[in-house]
Amino acid sequence: MWQWSSLPSIAILTVGASLLIIFAFVERRAAEPILPGWVFQSRLLNSTNLAGLGVGVMLIGLTSFIPLYAQGVLHTTALVAGFALAALTLGWPLAASVAGRIYLKIGFRRTALIGAVVIMIGATLLDLLSSRSSVWEIGATCFVIGMGLGLVASPTLIAAQSAVDWERRGVVTGTNVFARSMGSALGIAVFGAIANASLSQRVGGHISSTASAIPAAVLEQALHRVFLAAGVVAVLLTIAVLIMPNRSMAAAHAAPS
């Protein structure tokens, strides 16, 4: 594993930053840019995209490391670990289905803020997991976080769409989904680096596909660092929601059907 200060790490980070700068320069000059500059000139769009980024990070953190925790620390089977994670897929659509009724009454920002608080509660429950926890507790934690994600993802996306004209809504939707995908990519990279760094200090290796090859106590400590990082992301996601301006539903109601 490369050290952060090693030549390959520095070279990769430098090339990545350079490519981002080149991409921004090309996009500014393009007649039909993939990511137009006006997207970043709106406080609402910036905050909703940041929220989407946070949703992507939290989602990948759960789907990648919760099954590993269930198998490697609680010694469950892959099937049981999958069922525990499936609670996320129940919480998200349930929350998203009622989010519309909620934000019609109290607004996008307040609805998303409720969801962000629920995510922080779920992240706290995640940090409280231990080797004595049951799979049901993991499932309940995933369900809580899934509820929070559903209450954040839907209102922030609809808020972004309702803030622009109809001919620009495709760009806004694509940017929000792209931010969520970028969050997943960054999340797995950062969380994986945190877990690998913790493991390398104790067993001198990476997380492998065979969780039983790593002592449970060592794996638990490494994954709890990941869960702690997820808690930090939950706080940052809440800050992104707080940045959202208070907008009335008038624009959404006035939009043509």
CSV table of C-alpha atoms in Angstrom, one decimal:
chain,number,residue,atom,x,y,z
A,1,MET,CA,0.0,0.0,0.0
A,2,TRP,CA,1.3,3.4,-1.0
A,3,GLN,CA,1.9,6.0,1.7
A,4,TRP,CA,0.1,9.4,1.3
A,5,SER,CA,3.5,11.1,1.0
A,6,SER,CA,4.9,8.6,-1.5
A,7,LEU,CA,5.8,9.5,-5.0
A,8,PRO,CA,3.0,7.5,-6.7
A,9,SER,CA,0.4,9.1,-4.4
A,10,ILE,CA,1.6,12.6,-5.0
A,11,ALA,CA,1.8,11.9,-8.8
A,12,ILE,CA,-1.8,10.5,-8.9
A,13,LEU,CA,-3.2,13.4,-6.9
A,14,THR,CA,-1.3,16.0,-9.0
A,15,VAL,CA,-2.5,14.5,-12.3
A,16,GLY,CA,-6.1,14.3,-11.0
A,17,ALA,CA,-6.1,17.9,-9.9
A,18,SER,CA,-4.6,19.0,-13.2
A,19,LEU,CA,-7.2,17.1,-15.2
A,20,LEU,CA,-10.0,18.8,-13.1
A,21,ILE,CA,-8.5,22.2,-14.0
A,22,ILE,CA,-8.3,21.3,-17.7
A,23,PHE,CA,-11.8,20.0,-17.6
A,24,ALA,CA,-13.1,23.3,-16.1
A,25,PHE,CA,-11.2,25.3,-18.7
A,26,VAL,CA,-12.6,23.2,-21.6
A,27,GLU,CA,-16.1,23.4,-20.2
A,28,ARG,CA,-16.0,27.2,-19.9
A,29,ARG,CA,-15.2,27.5,-23.6
A,30,ALA,CA,-17.5,24.8,-24.9
A,31,ALA,CA,-20.7,25.9,-26.8
A,32,GLU,CA,-22.7,23.0,-25.2
A,33,PRO,CA,-20.8,22.1,-22.0
A,34,ILE,CA,-21.5,18.9,-20.1
A,35,LEU,CA,-21.5,20.8,-16.9
A,36,PRO,CA,-22.4,24.5,-17.5
A,37,GLY,CA,-21.0,27.1,-15.2
A,38,TRP,CA,-24.4,28.6,-14.2
A,39,VAL,CA,-25.0,25.4,-12.2
A,40,PHE,CA,-22.3,26.6,-9.7
A,41,GLN,CA,-23.7,30.2,-9.5
A,42,SER,CA,-26.8,29.3,-7.5
A,43,ARG,CA,-26.7,28.8,-3.7
A,44,LEU,CA,-29.6,26.4,-3.9
A,45,LEU,CA,-28.0,24.2,-6.6
A,46,ASN,CA,-24.7,24.2,-4.9
A,47,SER,CA,-26.2,23.1,-1.6
A,48,THR,CA,-28.4,20.4,-3.1
A,49,ASN,CA,-25.5,19.1,-5.1
A,50,LEU,CA,-23.4,18.9,-1.9
A,51,ALA,CA,-26.2,17.1,-0.2
A,52,GLY,CA,-26.3,14.7,-3.1
A,53,LEU,CA,-22.6,14.2,-2.7
A,54,GLY,CA,-23.1,13.4,1.0
A,55,VAL,CA,-25.9,10.9,0.2
A,56,GLY,CA,-23.6,9.1,-2.2
A,57,VAL,CA,-20.9,8.8,0.4
A,58,MET,CA,-23.3,7.5,3.1
A,59,LEU,CA,-24.8,5.0,0.7
A,60,ILE,CA,-21.5,3.5,-0.4
A,61,GLY,CA,-20.3,3.4,3.2
A,62,LEU,CA,-23.2,1.3,4.2
A,63,THR,CA,-23.3,-1.0,1.2
A,64,SER,CA,-19.6,-1.7,1.3
A,65,PHE,CA,-18.8,-2.0,5.0
A,66,ILE,CA,-22.0,-3.1,6.8
A,67,PRO,CA,-21.9,-6.6,5.3
A,68,LEU,CA,-18.2,-6.8,6.1
A,69,TYR,CA,-18.9,-5.9,9.7
A,70,ALA,CA,-21.7,-8.4,9.9
A,71,GLN,CA,-19.6,-11.2,8.5
A,72,GLY,CA,-16.2,-10.4,10.0
A,73,VAL,CA,-17.2,-9.1,13.4
A,74,LEU,CA,-20.6,-10.8,14.2
A,75,HIS,CA,-19.6,-13.9,12.2
A,76,THR,CA,-22.9,-14.1,10.2
A,77,THR,CA,-23.3,-15.6,6.8
A,78,ALA,CA,-23.3,-13.5,3.7
A,79,LEU,CA,-27.1,-14.1,3.3
A,80,VAL,CA,-27.8,-12.8,6.8
A,81,ALA,CA,-25.5,-9.8,6.2
A,82,GLY,CA,-27.4,-9.1,3.0
A,83,PHE,CA,-30.7,-9.2,4.7
A,84,ALA,CA,-29.5,-6.7,7.4
A,85,LEU,CA,-28.4,-4.3,4.6
A,86,ALA,CA,-31.7,-4.8,2.8
A,87,ALA,CA,-33.3,-2.8,5.6
A,88,LEU,CA,-31.8,0.3,3.8
A,89,THR,CA,-33.7,-0.5,0.7
A,90,LEU,CA,-36.9,-0.5,2.7
A,91,GLY,CA,-36.3,2.7,4.7
A,92,TRP,CA,-35.3,4.8,1.7
A,93,PRO,CA,-38.4,4.2,-0.6
A,94,LEU,CA,-40.7,4.4,2.4
A,95,ALA,CA,-39.3,7.8,3.4
A,96,ALA,CA,-39.2,9.0,-0.2
A,97,SER,CA,-42.8,8.1,-0.7
A,98,VAL,CA,-44.0,10.4,2.1
A,99,ALA,CA,-41.4,13.1,1.5
A,100,GLY,CA,-43.6,14.7,-1.1
A,101,ARG,CA,-46.4,15.3,1.3
A,102,ILE,CA,-44.1,16.6,3.9
A,103,TYR,CA,-42.3,19.2,1.7
A,104,LEU,CA,-45.6,20.4,0.3
A,105,LYS,CA,-46.5,21.4,3.9
A,106,ILE,CA,-43.2,22.6,5.4
A,107,GLY,CA,-40.9,23.1,2.4
A,108,PHE,CA,-37.9,21.5,0.9
A,109,ARG,CA,-35.3,22.7,3.3
A,110,ARG,CA,-37.1,21.6,6.5
A,111,THR,CA,-37.9,18.2,5.1
A,112,ALA,CA,-34.3,17.6,4.1
A,113,LEU,CA,-33.2,18.9,7.5
A,114,ILE,CA,-35.4,16.3,9.2
A,115,GLY,CA,-33.8,13.7,7.0
A,116,ALA,CA,-30.2,14.9,7.8
A,117,VAL,CA,-31.0,14.7,11.5
A,118,VAL,CA,-32.3,11.2,11.1
A,119,ILE,CA,-29.1,10.3,9.2
A,120,MET,CA,-27.0,11.7,12.1
A,121,ILE,CA,-29.0,9.6,14.6
A,122,GLY,CA,-28.4,6.5,12.4
A,123,ALA,CA,-24.7,7.4,12.2
A,124,THR,CA,-24.6,7.6,16.0
A,125,LEU,CA,-26.2,4.1,16.2
A,126,LEU,CA,-23.7,2.9,13.7
A,127,ASP,CA,-20.8,4.0,16.0
A,128,LEU,CA,-22.5,2.2,19.0
A,129,LEU,CA,-22.4,-1.2,17.3
A,130,SER,CA,-20.1,-3.7,18.9
A,131,SER,CA,-19.3,-7.4,18.7
A,132,ARG,CA,-22.2,-8.0,21.2
A,133,SER,CA,-24.7,-6.4,18.8
A,134,SER,CA,-27.2,-8.5,16.9
A,135,VAL,CA,-27.9,-8.5,13.2
A,136,TRP,CA,-31.3,-7.0,14.1
A,137,GLU,CA,-29.6,-4.0,15.5
A,138,ILE,CA,-27.6,-3.6,12.3
A,139,GLY,CA,-30.7,-3.9,10.3
A,140,ALA,CA,-32.5,-1.3,12.4
A,141,THR,CA,-29.5,1.1,12.0
A,142,CYS,CA,-29.6,0.6,8.2
A,143,PHE,CA,-33.3,1.2,8.2
A,144,VAL,CA,-32.9,4.5,10.2
A,145,ILE,CA,-30.2,5.8,7.8
A,146,GLY,CA,-32.2,4.7,4.8
A,147,MET,CA,-35.2,6.7,6.1
A,148,GLY,CA,-32.9,9.7,6.5
A,149,LEU,CA,-31.4,9.3,3.0
A,150,GLY,CA,-34.9,9.1,1.5
A,151,LEU,CA,-35.9,12.3,3.3
A,152,VAL,CA,-32.9,14.1,2.0
A,153,ALA,CA,-32.5,12.8,-1.6
A,154,SER,CA,-36.0,13.5,-2.8
A,155,PRO,CA,-36.6,17.1,-1.5
A,156,THR,CA,-33.1,18.3,-2.5
A,157,LEU,CA,-33.5,17.0,-6.0
A,158,ILE,CA,-37.0,18.4,-6.4
A,159,ALA,CA,-35.9,21.7,-4.9
A,160,ALA,CA,-33.1,22.0,-7.5
A,161,GLN,CA,-35.5,21.1,-10.4
A,162,SER,CA,-38.1,23.6,-9.3
A,163,ALA,CA,-35.5,26.4,-9.2
A,164,VAL,CA,-34.8,26.4,-12.9
A,165,ASP,CA,-36.8,26.6,-16.1
A,166,TRP,CA,-38.1,23.5,-17.7
A,167,GLU,CA,-35.5,23.4,-20.5
A,168,ARG,CA,-32.7,23.4,-17.8
A,169,ARG,CA,-34.2,20.7,-15.5
A,170,GLY,CA,-32.4,17.9,-17.3
A,171,VAL,CA,-29.1,19.5,-16.7
A,172,VAL,CA,-29.9,20.1,-13.0
A,173,THR,CA,-31.1,16.5,-12.6
A,174,GLY,CA,-28.1,15.1,-14.3
A,175,THR,CA,-25.7,17.2,-12.2
A,176,ASN,CA,-27.4,16.1,-8.9
A,177,VAL,CA,-27.2,12.5,-9.9
A,178,PHE,CA,-23.6,13.0,-11.0
A,179,ALA,CA,-22.8,14.5,-7.6
A,180,ARG,CA,-24.3,11.5,-5.9
A,181,SER,CA,-22.2,9.2,-8.1
A,182,MET,CA,-19.1,11.2,-7.3
A,183,GLY,CA,-19.9,10.9,-3.6
A,184,SER,CA,-20.0,7.1,-4.0
A,185,ALA,CA,-16.6,7.1,-5.8
A,186,LEU,CA,-15.0,9.4,-3.2
A,187,GLY,CA,-16.7,7.6,-0.3
A,188,ILE,CA,-15.4,4.2,-1.2
A,189,ALA,CA,-11.9,5.6,-1.8
A,190,VAL,CA,-11.7,7.5,1.5
A,191,PHE,CA,-13.4,4.9,3.6
A,192,GLY,CA,-11.3,2.2,2.1
A,193,ALA,CA,-8.1,4.2,2.7
A,194,ILE,CA,-9.2,4.6,6.4
A,195,ALA,CA,-9.9,0.9,6.8
A,196,ASN,CA,-6.7,-0.1,5.1
A,197,ALA,CA,-4.6,2.3,7.1
A,198,SER,CA,-6.0,0.9,10.3
A,199,LEU,CA,-5.5,-2.6,9.3
A,200,SER,CA,-1.9,-2.1,7.9
A,201,GLN,CA,-0.9,-0.8,11.4
A,202,ARG,CA,-1.9,-4.1,12.9
A,203,VAL,CA,-1.8,-6.9,10.4
A,204,GLY,CA,0.2,-5.3,7.6
A,205,GLY,CA,-2.4,-5.9,4.8
A,206,HIS,CA,-5.5,-4.7,3.1
A,207,ILE,CA,-9.1,-5.7,3.6
A,208,SER,CA,-9.5,-8.8,1.6
A,209,SER,CA,-12.6,-10.5,0.3
A,210,THR,CA,-12.2,-13.1,3.1
A,211,ALA,CA,-13.2,-11.4,6.3
A,212,SER,CA,-12.4,-14.5,8.3
A,213,ALA,CA,-8.7,-14.0,7.5
A,214,ILE,CA,-8.6,-10.9,9.7
A,215,PRO,CA,-9.0,-11.1,13.5
A,216,ALA,CA,-12.4,-9.9,14.5
A,217,ALA,CA,-11.1,-7.4,17.1
A,218,VAL,CA,-8.8,-5.8,14.5
A,219,LEU,CA,-11.5,-5.7,11.9
A,220,GLU,CA,-14.0,-4.2,14.3
A,221,GLN,CA,-11.6,-1.4,15.2
A,222,ALA,CA,-10.9,-0.6,11.6
A,223,LEU,CA,-14.5,-0.5,10.6
A,224,HIS,CA,-15.4,1.7,13.6
A,225,ARG,CA,-13.0,4.2,12.2
A,226,VAL,CA,-15.0,4.1,9.0
A,227,PHE,CA,-18.2,4.5,10.9
A,228,LEU,CA,-16.8,7.5,12.7
A,229,ALA,CA,-15.9,9.0,9.3
A,230,ALA,CA,-19.4,8.3,8.2
A,231,GLY,CA,-20.6,10.3,11.2
A,232,VAL,CA,-18.5,13.2,10.1
A,233,VAL,CA,-20.0,13.0,6.6
A,234,ALA,CA,-23.5,13.0,8.2
A,235,VAL,CA,-22.6,16.3,10.0
A,236,LEU,CA,-21.3,17.8,6.7
A,237,LEU,CA,-24.4,16.7,4.9
A,238,THR,CA,-26.5,18.5,7.6
A,239,ILE,CA,-24.4,21.7,7.0
A,240,ALA,CA,-25.1,21.4,3.3
A,241,VAL,CA,-28.8,21.2,3.9
A,242,LEU,CA,-28.6,24.2,6.3
A,243,ILE,CA,-27.0,26.2,3.5
A,244,MET,CA,-30.1,25.7,1.3
A,245,PRO,CA,-32.2,28.9,1.1
A,246,ASN,CA,-35.7,28.9,2.4
A,247,ARG,CA,-37.8,28.8,-0.8
A,248,SER,CA,-41.6,28.8,-1.0
A,249,MET,CA,-43.5,26.2,-3.0
A,250,ALA,CA,-44.8,28.9,-5.3
A,251,ALA,CA,-42.3,28.2,-8.0
A,252,ALA,CA,-43.1,24.5,-8.0
A,253,HIS,CA,-46.9,25.1,-8.0
A,254,ALA,CA,-46.6,27.7,-10.8
A,255,ALA,CA,-44.6,25.3,-13.1
A,256,PRO,CA,-46.5,24.1,-16.1
A,257,SER,CA,-47.7,20.5,-16.0
